[in-house]
Amino acid sequence: MTEGASDGYRTIRDLAGDERPREKLLRHGPAVLSDAELIAIIAGSGTRGENVIDLARSLLDAHGGLGGLLRTDAKALQRTRGLGPAKAAQLAAAIELGRRMPRVDGDARPLLTSPETVFEYLRGQLQGRSREELHILCADSGGRLLGTPTTLPGSIHSIAFRMGDIFREAIVVDATSVVLAHNHPSGRATPSVRDVELTRDAAAAGKALGIALHDHLVIAGERYVSMKREGLLGA
């Protein structure tokens, strides 16, 4: 037994084979691993006196679980004890890949004809964001995604943009309609007066260009409001 083990500290090498996260994943698959074990694999190593699993648990505790990690950027991660620039970058990259996964569709381009399908497509990308983002999705005549969605970043409470920002990509890809979606970090999905005004302005601008505004979703966590369904798109 090592000196560290006598103090209650065990390195990853001290663990039985089936307790080690990497071996456990390879033998049983990633679904059986805890959040801490998955993070431990990404981090790779712990610090002096703290193995990588304990480091991962401390990280989760410090940020309030996975939800908190989703709201934490790479700079903030670096301030966590035991995470230097390399580990913080690895973890931030893994979180971002998770957000982008809903964009992957090997069989067909996503269908954007209903609020439900738009929400399912975007939920992972907007989950845990601490600032507002406006996502602009262009669609063909069949309602399927065209090109790459445009994302306009904002502040905690608002997004500054011009109408040209909304329709620039739509014109390039010859879209017949666009769908807008933005998040409310506050957790309240109710559209603000400004949200409604901007939606109606966008609908009018699109009409002049021959590009319909199909819908505008306000997303807050697992809740969303469809402007179209609420009759807020304007004439």
CSV table of C-alpha atoms in Angstrom, one decimal:
chain,number,residue,atom,x,y,z
A,1,MET,CA,0.0,0.0,0.0
A,2,THR,CA,1.3,3.4,-0.9
A,3,GLU,CA,1.7,6.3,1.5
A,4,GLY,CA,-1.2,8.1,-0.3
A,5,ALA,CA,-3.5,5.1,0.0
A,6,SER,CA,-2.9,5.0,3.8
A,7,ASP,CA,-4.4,8.6,4.0
A,8,GLY,CA,-7.5,7.5,2.1
A,9,TYR,CA,-6.3,8.7,-1.2
A,10,ARG,CA,-6.1,6.3,-4.1
A,11,THR,CA,-4.6,6.9,-7.5
A,12,ILE,CA,-6.3,5.6,-10.6
A,13,ARG,CA,-3.7,2.8,-10.7
A,14,ASP,CA,-4.9,1.8,-7.2
A,15,LEU,CA,-8.4,1.1,-8.5
A,16,ALA,CA,-9.5,-2.3,-9.8
A,17,GLY,CA,-9.7,-2.6,-13.5
A,18,ASP,CA,-13.5,-2.4,-13.6
A,19,GLU,CA,-13.4,0.8,-11.5
A,20,ARG,CA,-11.1,2.7,-13.9
A,21,PRO,CA,-13.3,5.0,-16.1
A,22,ARG,CA,-11.5,4.3,-19.4
A,23,GLU,CA,-11.5,0.5,-19.0
A,24,LYS,CA,-15.1,0.6,-17.7
A,25,LEU,CA,-16.2,2.5,-20.9
A,26,LEU,CA,-14.4,0.1,-23.2
A,27,ARG,CA,-15.8,-2.9,-21.5
A,28,HIS,CA,-19.4,-1.8,-20.9
A,29,GLY,CA,-20.0,1.3,-23.0
A,30,PRO,CA,-20.3,4.9,-22.0
A,31,ALA,CA,-23.9,4.7,-20.8
A,32,VAL,CA,-22.9,3.0,-17.6
A,33,LEU,CA,-20.5,5.7,-16.5
A,34,SER,CA,-21.4,8.4,-14.1
A,35,ASP,CA,-21.1,12.1,-15.0
A,36,ALA,CA,-17.9,12.3,-13.0
A,37,GLU,CA,-16.4,9.3,-14.7
A,38,LEU,CA,-17.1,10.7,-18.2
A,39,ILE,CA,-15.5,14.0,-17.2
A,40,ALA,CA,-12.5,12.1,-15.8
A,41,ILE,CA,-11.9,10.5,-19.1
A,42,ILE,CA,-11.9,13.9,-20.8
A,43,ALA,CA,-9.6,15.5,-18.2
A,44,GLY,CA,-7.2,12.6,-18.4
A,45,SER,CA,-5.3,13.1,-15.1
A,46,GLY,CA,-5.8,14.5,-11.6
A,47,THR,CA,-3.6,16.5,-9.4
A,48,ARG,CA,-1.2,15.8,-6.5
A,49,GLY,CA,-3.4,14.3,-3.8
A,50,GLU,CA,-6.5,14.1,-5.9
A,51,ASN,CA,-7.2,11.5,-8.6
A,52,VAL,CA,-9.0,12.4,-11.8
A,53,ILE,CA,-12.4,11.0,-10.6
A,54,ASP,CA,-12.2,13.1,-7.4
A,55,LEU,CA,-11.2,16.1,-9.5
A,56,ALA,CA,-14.2,15.5,-11.8
A,57,ARG,CA,-16.5,15.3,-8.7
A,58,SER,CA,-15.1,18.5,-7.3
A,59,LEU,CA,-15.7,20.2,-10.7
A,60,LEU,CA,-19.3,19.1,-10.7
A,61,ASP,CA,-19.8,20.3,-7.1
A,62,ALA,CA,-18.2,23.6,-7.8
A,63,HIS,CA,-20.4,24.4,-10.8
A,64,GLY,CA,-23.7,22.9,-9.6
A,65,GLY,CA,-23.6,19.7,-11.7
A,66,LEU,CA,-23.8,19.3,-15.5
A,67,GLY,CA,-26.2,22.2,-15.9
A,68,GLY,CA,-23.7,24.5,-14.3
A,69,LEU,CA,-20.9,23.2,-16.5
A,70,LEU,CA,-23.0,24.0,-19.6
A,71,ARG,CA,-23.2,27.6,-18.5
A,72,THR,CA,-19.4,27.8,-17.8
A,73,ASP,CA,-16.9,29.0,-20.4
A,74,ALA,CA,-13.3,27.9,-20.9
A,75,LYS,CA,-11.9,30.9,-19.0
A,76,ALA,CA,-14.1,30.2,-16.0
A,77,LEU,CA,-13.1,26.5,-16.1
A,78,GLN,CA,-9.4,27.5,-15.8
A,79,ARG,CA,-10.1,29.1,-12.5
A,80,THR,CA,-11.3,25.8,-11.1
A,81,ARG,CA,-8.6,24.2,-8.9
A,82,GLY,CA,-6.9,21.4,-10.8
A,83,LEU,CA,-7.8,22.6,-14.3
A,84,GLY,CA,-5.2,24.3,-16.3
A,85,PRO,CA,-5.6,25.7,-19.9
A,86,ALA,CA,-5.2,22.3,-21.6
A,87,LYS,CA,-7.8,20.5,-19.5
A,88,ALA,CA,-10.2,23.5,-19.5
A,89,ALA,CA,-10.0,23.6,-23.3
A,90,GLN,CA,-10.6,19.8,-23.6
A,91,LEU,CA,-13.7,20.0,-21.4
A,92,ALA,CA,-15.0,23.2,-23.1
A,93,ALA,CA,-14.6,21.4,-26.5
A,94,ALA,CA,-16.4,18.3,-25.3
A,95,ILE,CA,-19.3,20.5,-24.1
A,96,GLU,CA,-19.5,22.3,-27.4
A,97,LEU,CA,-19.5,19.1,-29.4
A,98,GLY,CA,-22.4,17.9,-27.3
A,99,ARG,CA,-24.3,21.1,-28.1
A,100,ARG,CA,-23.7,20.6,-31.8
A,101,MET,CA,-24.8,16.9,-32.0
A,102,PRO,CA,-28.4,17.8,-32.8
A,103,ARG,CA,-27.2,19.3,-36.1
A,104,VAL,CA,-26.0,15.9,-37.3
A,105,ASP,CA,-28.5,14.1,-39.4
A,106,GLY,CA,-27.2,11.3,-41.6
A,107,ASP,CA,-30.4,10.5,-43.3
A,108,ALA,CA,-31.9,13.9,-44.2
A,109,ARG,CA,-31.8,17.6,-43.6
A,110,PRO,CA,-33.9,18.6,-40.6
A,111,LEU,CA,-37.5,19.4,-41.2
A,112,LEU,CA,-38.4,22.8,-39.9
A,113,THR,CA,-42.2,22.8,-40.4
A,114,SER,CA,-43.3,22.7,-36.8
A,115,PRO,CA,-42.2,24.3,-33.5
A,116,GLU,CA,-41.6,20.8,-32.1
A,117,THR,CA,-39.0,19.9,-34.8
A,118,VAL,CA,-37.3,23.2,-34.6
A,119,PHE,CA,-37.1,22.9,-30.8
A,120,GLU,CA,-35.7,19.4,-30.9
A,121,TYR,CA,-33.1,20.6,-33.4
A,122,LEU,CA,-31.9,23.5,-31.3
A,123,ARG,CA,-32.5,22.5,-27.7
A,124,GLY,CA,-29.0,21.0,-27.2
A,125,GLN,CA,-27.3,24.0,-28.7
A,126,LEU,CA,-29.1,26.6,-26.6
A,127,GLN,CA,-29.2,24.6,-23.3
A,128,GLY,CA,-27.3,26.3,-20.6
A,129,ARG,CA,-26.3,29.4,-22.5
A,130,SER,CA,-25.8,32.4,-20.2
A,131,ARG,CA,-26.3,34.9,-23.0
A,132,GLU,CA,-29.0,35.3,-25.6
A,133,GLU,CA,-28.3,34.0,-29.1
A,134,LEU,CA,-30.4,34.4,-32.2
A,135,HIS,CA,-30.4,31.3,-34.5
A,136,ILE,CA,-31.4,31.8,-38.1
A,137,LEU,CA,-32.4,28.7,-40.0
A,138,CYS,CA,-33.1,28.8,-43.8
A,139,ALA,CA,-35.6,26.4,-45.4
A,140,ASP,CA,-36.4,25.3,-48.9
A,141,SER,CA,-40.0,25.0,-50.3
A,142,GLY,CA,-40.4,21.6,-48.5
A,143,GLY,CA,-39.4,23.1,-45.1
A,144,ARG,CA,-36.0,21.4,-44.9
A,145,LEU,CA,-32.9,23.1,-43.6
A,146,LEU,CA,-30.7,24.8,-46.3
A,147,GLY,CA,-27.1,25.6,-45.7
A,148,THR,CA,-25.6,26.2,-42.3
A,149,PRO,CA,-27.6,28.0,-39.6
A,150,THR,CA,-26.4,31.5,-38.7
A,151,THR,CA,-25.9,32.4,-35.0
A,152,LEU,CA,-25.9,36.0,-33.8
A,153,PRO,CA,-24.5,36.3,-30.2
A,154,GLY,CA,-26.0,38.8,-27.8
A,155,SER,CA,-25.8,39.9,-24.2
A,156,ILE,CA,-27.5,38.5,-21.1
A,157,HIS,CA,-30.7,40.4,-21.9
A,158,SER,CA,-30.7,41.2,-25.6
A,159,ILE,CA,-29.4,40.7,-29.1
A,160,ALA,CA,-28.4,43.6,-31.4
A,161,PHE,CA,-28.9,42.9,-35.1
A,162,ARG,CA,-30.0,44.3,-38.4
A,163,MET,CA,-32.6,42.9,-40.7
A,164,GLY,CA,-29.9,42.3,-43.3
A,165,ASP,CA,-28.3,39.9,-40.8
A,166,ILE,CA,-31.4,37.7,-40.8
A,167,PHE,CA,-31.9,37.4,-44.6
A,168,ARG,CA,-28.3,37.5,-45.9
A,169,GLU,CA,-27.8,33.7,-45.8
A,170,ALA,CA,-31.4,33.1,-47.0
A,171,ILE,CA,-30.7,35.1,-50.2
A,172,VAL,CA,-27.4,33.3,-50.8
A,173,VAL,CA,-29.0,29.8,-50.5
A,174,ASP,CA,-32.2,30.8,-52.3
A,175,ALA,CA,-34.4,30.0,-49.3
A,176,THR,CA,-38.2,30.3,-49.5
A,177,SER,CA,-38.5,30.8,-45.7
A,178,VAL,CA,-36.6,31.4,-42.5
A,179,VAL,CA,-37.2,30.3,-39.0
A,180,LEU,CA,-35.8,32.3,-36.1
A,181,ALA,CA,-35.2,31.1,-32.6
A,182,HIS,CA,-33.6,32.7,-29.6
A,183,ASN,CA,-33.1,31.8,-26.0
A,184,HIS,CA,-34.0,33.5,-22.7
A,185,PRO,CA,-31.3,32.7,-20.1
A,186,SER,CA,-33.7,33.9,-17.4
A,187,GLY,CA,-35.7,30.7,-17.8
A,188,ARG,CA,-38.9,32.4,-18.8
A,189,ALA,CA,-40.0,31.6,-22.4
A,190,THR,CA,-42.6,34.4,-22.5
A,191,PRO,CA,-41.8,36.7,-25.5
A,192,SER,CA,-41.1,40.3,-24.5
A,193,VAL,CA,-42.7,43.3,-26.2
A,194,ARG,CA,-39.5,43.9,-28.0
A,195,ASP,CA,-39.4,40.2,-29.2
A,196,VAL,CA,-42.8,40.7,-30.7
A,197,GLU,CA,-41.9,43.9,-32.4
A,198,LEU,CA,-38.7,42.5,-33.9
A,199,THR,CA,-40.6,39.4,-35.1
A,200,ARG,CA,-43.2,41.5,-36.9
A,201,ASP,CA,-40.5,43.7,-38.4
A,202,ALA,CA,-38.7,40.6,-39.7
A,203,ALA,CA,-41.9,39.2,-41.1
A,204,ALA,CA,-42.5,42.5,-43.0
A,205,ALA,CA,-38.9,42.6,-44.3
A,206,GLY,CA,-39.1,39.0,-45.4
A,207,LYS,CA,-42.3,39.6,-47.3
A,208,ALA,CA,-40.7,42.5,-49.2
A,209,LEU,CA,-37.9,40.1,-50.2
A,210,GLY,CA,-40.2,37.2,-51.1
A,211,ILE,CA,-38.9,35.1,-48.1
A,212,ALA,CA,-41.5,34.1,-45.6
A,213,LEU,CA,-40.8,34.2,-41.8
A,214,HIS,CA,-42.2,30.8,-41.0
A,215,ASP,CA,-41.9,31.1,-37.2
A,216,HIS,CA,-39.9,32.5,-34.3
A,217,LEU,CA,-39.3,30.4,-31.2
A,218,VAL,CA,-38.4,31.7,-27.8
A,219,ILE,CA,-36.6,28.9,-25.9
A,220,ALA,CA,-36.0,28.7,-22.2
A,221,GLY,CA,-34.6,25.4,-21.0
A,222,GLU,CA,-37.2,22.7,-21.8
A,223,ARG,CA,-39.9,25.3,-22.5
A,224,TYR,CA,-40.6,27.3,-25.7
A,225,VAL,CA,-43.1,29.6,-27.2
A,226,SER,CA,-43.9,29.6,-30.9
A,227,MET,CA,-44.8,33.1,-32.2
A,228,LYS,CA,-46.7,31.6,-35.1
A,229,ARG,CA,-48.8,29.4,-32.8
A,230,GLU,CA,-49.5,32.4,-30.6
A,231,GLY,CA,-50.5,34.6,-33.6
A,232,LEU,CA,-47.7,37.0,-33.1
A,233,LEU,CA,-46.0,37.0,-36.5
A,234,GLY,CA,-48.0,39.9,-37.8
A,235,ALA,CA,-49.9,40.3,-41.0
